[in-house]
Amino acid sequence: MTVDESQARYVEGITRLIPADERVRAVAKVRAGEGLTPAPPTQPSAPPAAGGPSVLSVLLNVLSPNITFGRADNAVDWLVFGVGGRGAPDSQASVLHRALTAATTGSGIRYLVLGVTDQRLLLGATAPVGLLSSSTADERAQADIELLGSVPRTTVTARFGRYRLNWKRLRIDFADGSWLSFHVPLADSGRPLREIAAALSAG
């Protein structure tokens, strides 16, 4: 595994989450893939609204994301970003997507981190930091990672490439047929994502 200075703290954070006999193979700071996402895990909810989004509501969502029209939001996500993940309720993608959404919604900024060891794929989130936090606090938060979920490495496959507006996208497929995608900003190197894909493909 190739580790530069910016990744070292994330490697440290992932290492703290695993037993001493488990070895880290790759680590990447990522963003969750935009677009349509897996169905949420099973839970009581209000019945869905009848009918689909109108052309007007879709147009207004594109022009002003602050105007929401329920199911039109999904249509806009699909038109602009395509599909960011698929999976039935309670599938592996569904459960992990709910966990990462909950972790990154709320006060403070948290970053998602993927880690591959010789045994597992791990998804974590850094400790929250404020917009005006010091560099020391940021560094401490990067190494303080909360584990959101993990799966055996042998039950997932991955591929790296371009998809619509995501030029550096990692797609992770789970054994139950569901999948999630992750990406990095255009200005960032795609090498960490390629290393995650390679580590998951290695024997």
Coordinates of C-alpha atoms in Angstrom, one line a residue:
M1 CA 0.0 0.0 0.0
T2 CA 1.3 3.4 -1.0
V3 CA 0.6 6.0 1.7
D4 CA 1.3 9.7 1.4
E5 CA 1.3 12.3 4.2
S6 CA -2.4 13.2 3.7
Q7 CA -3.5 9.6 4.0
A8 CA -1.4 8.6 7.0
R9 CA -3.9 9.8 9.6
Y10 CA -6.7 7.9 7.9
V11 CA -4.6 4.8 7.9
E12 CA -3.9 5.4 11.6
G13 CA -7.7 5.7 12.3
I14 CA -8.5 2.5 10.4
T15 CA -5.7 0.6 12.1
R16 CA -7.2 1.5 15.5
L17 CA -10.5 -0.3 14.5
I18 CA -9.0 -3.7 13.7
P19 CA -7.3 -6.5 15.7
A20 CA -3.6 -6.7 15.9
D21 CA -3.5 -9.7 13.5
E22 CA -5.4 -7.9 10.7
R23 CA -3.4 -5.9 8.2
V24 CA -4.4 -2.7 6.3
R25 CA -4.0 -3.0 2.5
A26 CA -5.6 0.3 1.3
V27 CA -7.4 3.4 2.7
A28 CA -9.2 6.2 0.9
K29 CA -11.1 9.3 1.9
V30 CA -14.2 9.2 -0.2
R31 CA -17.6 10.8 -0.9
A32 CA -20.8 8.8 -1.3
G33 CA -21.9 8.5 -4.9
E34 CA -24.5 10.9 -6.0
G35 CA -27.7 9.9 -7.9
L36 CA -30.4 7.4 -7.0
T37 CA -29.5 5.4 -3.9
P38 CA -30.5 2.0 -2.4
A39 CA -33.9 1.6 -0.8
P40 CA -33.8 2.4 2.9
P41 CA -33.9 -0.4 5.5
T42 CA -37.3 -1.6 6.5
Q43 CA -39.1 0.7 9.0
P44 CA -42.5 2.1 9.5
S45 CA -43.1 5.1 7.2
A46 CA -45.8 7.2 5.6
P47 CA -47.4 5.7 2.5
P48 CA -45.8 7.0 -0.7
A49 CA -47.6 9.8 -2.6
A50 CA -49.6 8.7 -5.6
G51 CA -48.4 9.5 -9.1
G52 CA -45.0 10.5 -10.4
P53 CA -43.3 13.9 -10.6
S54 CA -44.5 16.4 -13.1
V55 CA -42.3 18.0 -15.8
L56 CA -42.7 21.4 -14.0
S57 CA -41.7 20.0 -10.6
V58 CA -38.6 18.4 -12.2
L59 CA -37.6 21.7 -13.9
L60 CA -38.1 23.7 -10.7
N61 CA -35.9 21.2 -8.8
V62 CA -33.1 21.7 -11.4
L63 CA -33.4 25.5 -11.3
S64 CA -33.7 25.7 -7.5
P65 CA -32.7 22.7 -5.4
N66 CA -34.2 24.4 -2.4
I67 CA -37.7 23.9 -3.9
T68 CA -38.6 20.3 -3.2
F69 CA -41.4 18.3 -4.7
G70 CA -41.0 14.9 -3.1
R71 CA -40.4 12.3 -5.8
A72 CA -39.2 14.9 -8.2
D73 CA -35.9 15.0 -6.2
N74 CA -35.2 11.4 -7.3
A75 CA -35.9 12.3 -10.9
V76 CA -33.4 15.2 -10.8
D77 CA -30.8 13.0 -9.1
W78 CA -31.2 10.4 -11.9
L79 CA -31.1 13.0 -14.7
V80 CA -27.9 14.7 -13.4
F81 CA -26.0 11.9 -11.6
G82 CA -27.6 8.6 -12.7
V83 CA -27.4 5.8 -10.2
G84 CA -25.3 6.0 -7.1
G85 CA -26.2 2.6 -5.7
R86 CA -28.9 0.0 -5.8
G87 CA -30.3 -2.5 -3.3
A88 CA -33.5 -3.8 -1.8
P89 CA -34.5 -2.7 1.7
D90 CA -32.2 -4.4 4.3
S91 CA -29.6 -5.3 1.6
Q92 CA -26.0 -4.7 2.5
A93 CA -26.0 -1.5 0.4
S94 CA -29.2 -0.4 2.0
V95 CA -27.8 -0.8 5.5
L96 CA -24.5 0.8 4.8
H97 CA -26.0 3.7 3.0
R98 CA -28.3 4.4 5.9
A99 CA -25.4 4.3 8.3
L100 CA -23.3 6.8 6.2
T101 CA -26.2 9.1 5.7
A102 CA -26.9 9.2 9.5
A103 CA -23.2 9.8 10.3
T104 CA -22.8 12.7 7.9
T105 CA -26.0 14.4 8.7
G106 CA -25.9 16.7 11.7
S107 CA -23.6 19.2 13.3
G108 CA -20.0 19.3 12.2
I109 CA -18.2 18.1 9.1
R110 CA -17.4 14.4 8.9
Y111 CA -15.5 12.6 6.1
L112 CA -16.1 9.0 4.9
V113 CA -13.2 6.6 4.8
L114 CA -13.0 3.2 3.1
G115 CA -10.4 0.7 4.4
V116 CA -9.5 -2.7 3.0
T117 CA -7.6 -5.2 5.2
D118 CA -6.6 -8.7 4.5
Q119 CA -9.9 -9.8 5.9
R120 CA -12.6 -7.0 5.5
L121 CA -13.9 -3.9 3.7
L122 CA -14.6 -1.3 6.3
L123 CA -16.6 1.9 6.0
G124 CA -16.0 4.6 8.6
A125 CA -16.5 8.3 9.3
T126 CA -14.1 10.8 10.9
A127 CA -15.0 12.6 14.1
P128 CA -16.9 15.9 13.4
V129 CA -15.1 19.2 13.1
G130 CA -16.4 22.7 12.8
L131 CA -15.9 25.0 9.8
L132 CA -13.5 27.2 11.9
S133 CA -11.7 24.4 13.7
S134 CA -7.9 24.4 14.0
S135 CA -5.6 22.3 11.9
T136 CA -4.6 20.4 15.0
A137 CA -8.3 19.5 15.7
D138 CA -8.7 18.5 12.0
E139 CA -5.7 16.1 12.3
R140 CA -7.0 14.6 15.5
A141 CA -10.5 14.1 13.9
Q142 CA -9.0 12.4 10.9
A143 CA -7.4 9.7 13.0
D144 CA -10.6 9.3 15.2
I145 CA -12.7 7.2 12.9
E146 CA -16.1 5.6 13.9
L147 CA -16.8 2.2 12.2
L148 CA -20.1 2.4 10.3
G149 CA -20.0 -1.1 9.0
S150 CA -17.8 -3.9 7.5
V151 CA -18.1 -6.9 5.3
P152 CA -15.8 -9.9 4.6
R153 CA -13.4 -8.9 1.8
T154 CA -14.2 -12.1 -0.1
T155 CA -17.9 -11.1 -0.4
V156 CA -17.3 -7.9 -2.4
T157 CA -15.9 -6.9 -5.7
A158 CA -15.0 -3.4 -7.0
R159 CA -14.2 -1.5 -10.1
F160 CA -12.9 2.0 -10.7
G161 CA -13.8 4.3 -13.6
R162 CA -15.8 7.2 -14.9
Y163 CA -19.6 7.5 -14.7
R164 CA -21.5 10.6 -15.8
L165 CA -20.3 13.6 -13.7
N166 CA -18.2 11.3 -11.4
W167 CA -14.9 11.1 -13.2
K168 CA -13.2 9.0 -10.5
R169 CA -15.8 6.6 -9.2
L170 CA -15.4 3.4 -7.3
R171 CA -18.3 0.9 -7.5
I172 CA -18.5 -1.8 -4.8
D173 CA -20.7 -4.8 -5.4
F174 CA -21.9 -7.0 -2.5
A175 CA -22.7 -10.7 -2.6
D176 CA -26.5 -10.1 -2.2
G177 CA -26.6 -8.2 -5.6
S178 CA -26.7 -4.7 -4.1
W179 CA -24.0 -2.1 -4.7
L180 CA -22.8 1.4 -3.6
S181 CA -20.5 3.9 -5.3
F182 CA -18.0 6.4 -4.0
H183 CA -15.9 9.1 -5.6
V184 CA -13.4 11.8 -4.9
P185 CA -13.4 15.5 -6.1
L186 CA -12.2 16.1 -9.6
A187 CA -9.1 17.9 -8.3
D188 CA -8.1 15.0 -6.1
S189 CA -6.0 12.0 -7.2
G190 CA -8.0 8.8 -8.1
R191 CA -5.1 6.6 -6.9
P192 CA -6.6 5.8 -3.4
L193 CA -9.7 4.6 -5.1
R194 CA -7.7 2.5 -7.6
E195 CA -5.8 1.0 -4.6
I196 CA -9.1 0.1 -2.9
A197 CA -10.3 -1.7 -6.0
A198 CA -7.0 -3.5 -6.4
A199 CA -6.9 -4.6 -2.8
L200 CA -10.5 -6.0 -3.1
S201 CA -9.5 -7.8 -6.3
A202 CA -6.3 -9.3 -4.9
G203 CA -6.3 -12.9 -3.8

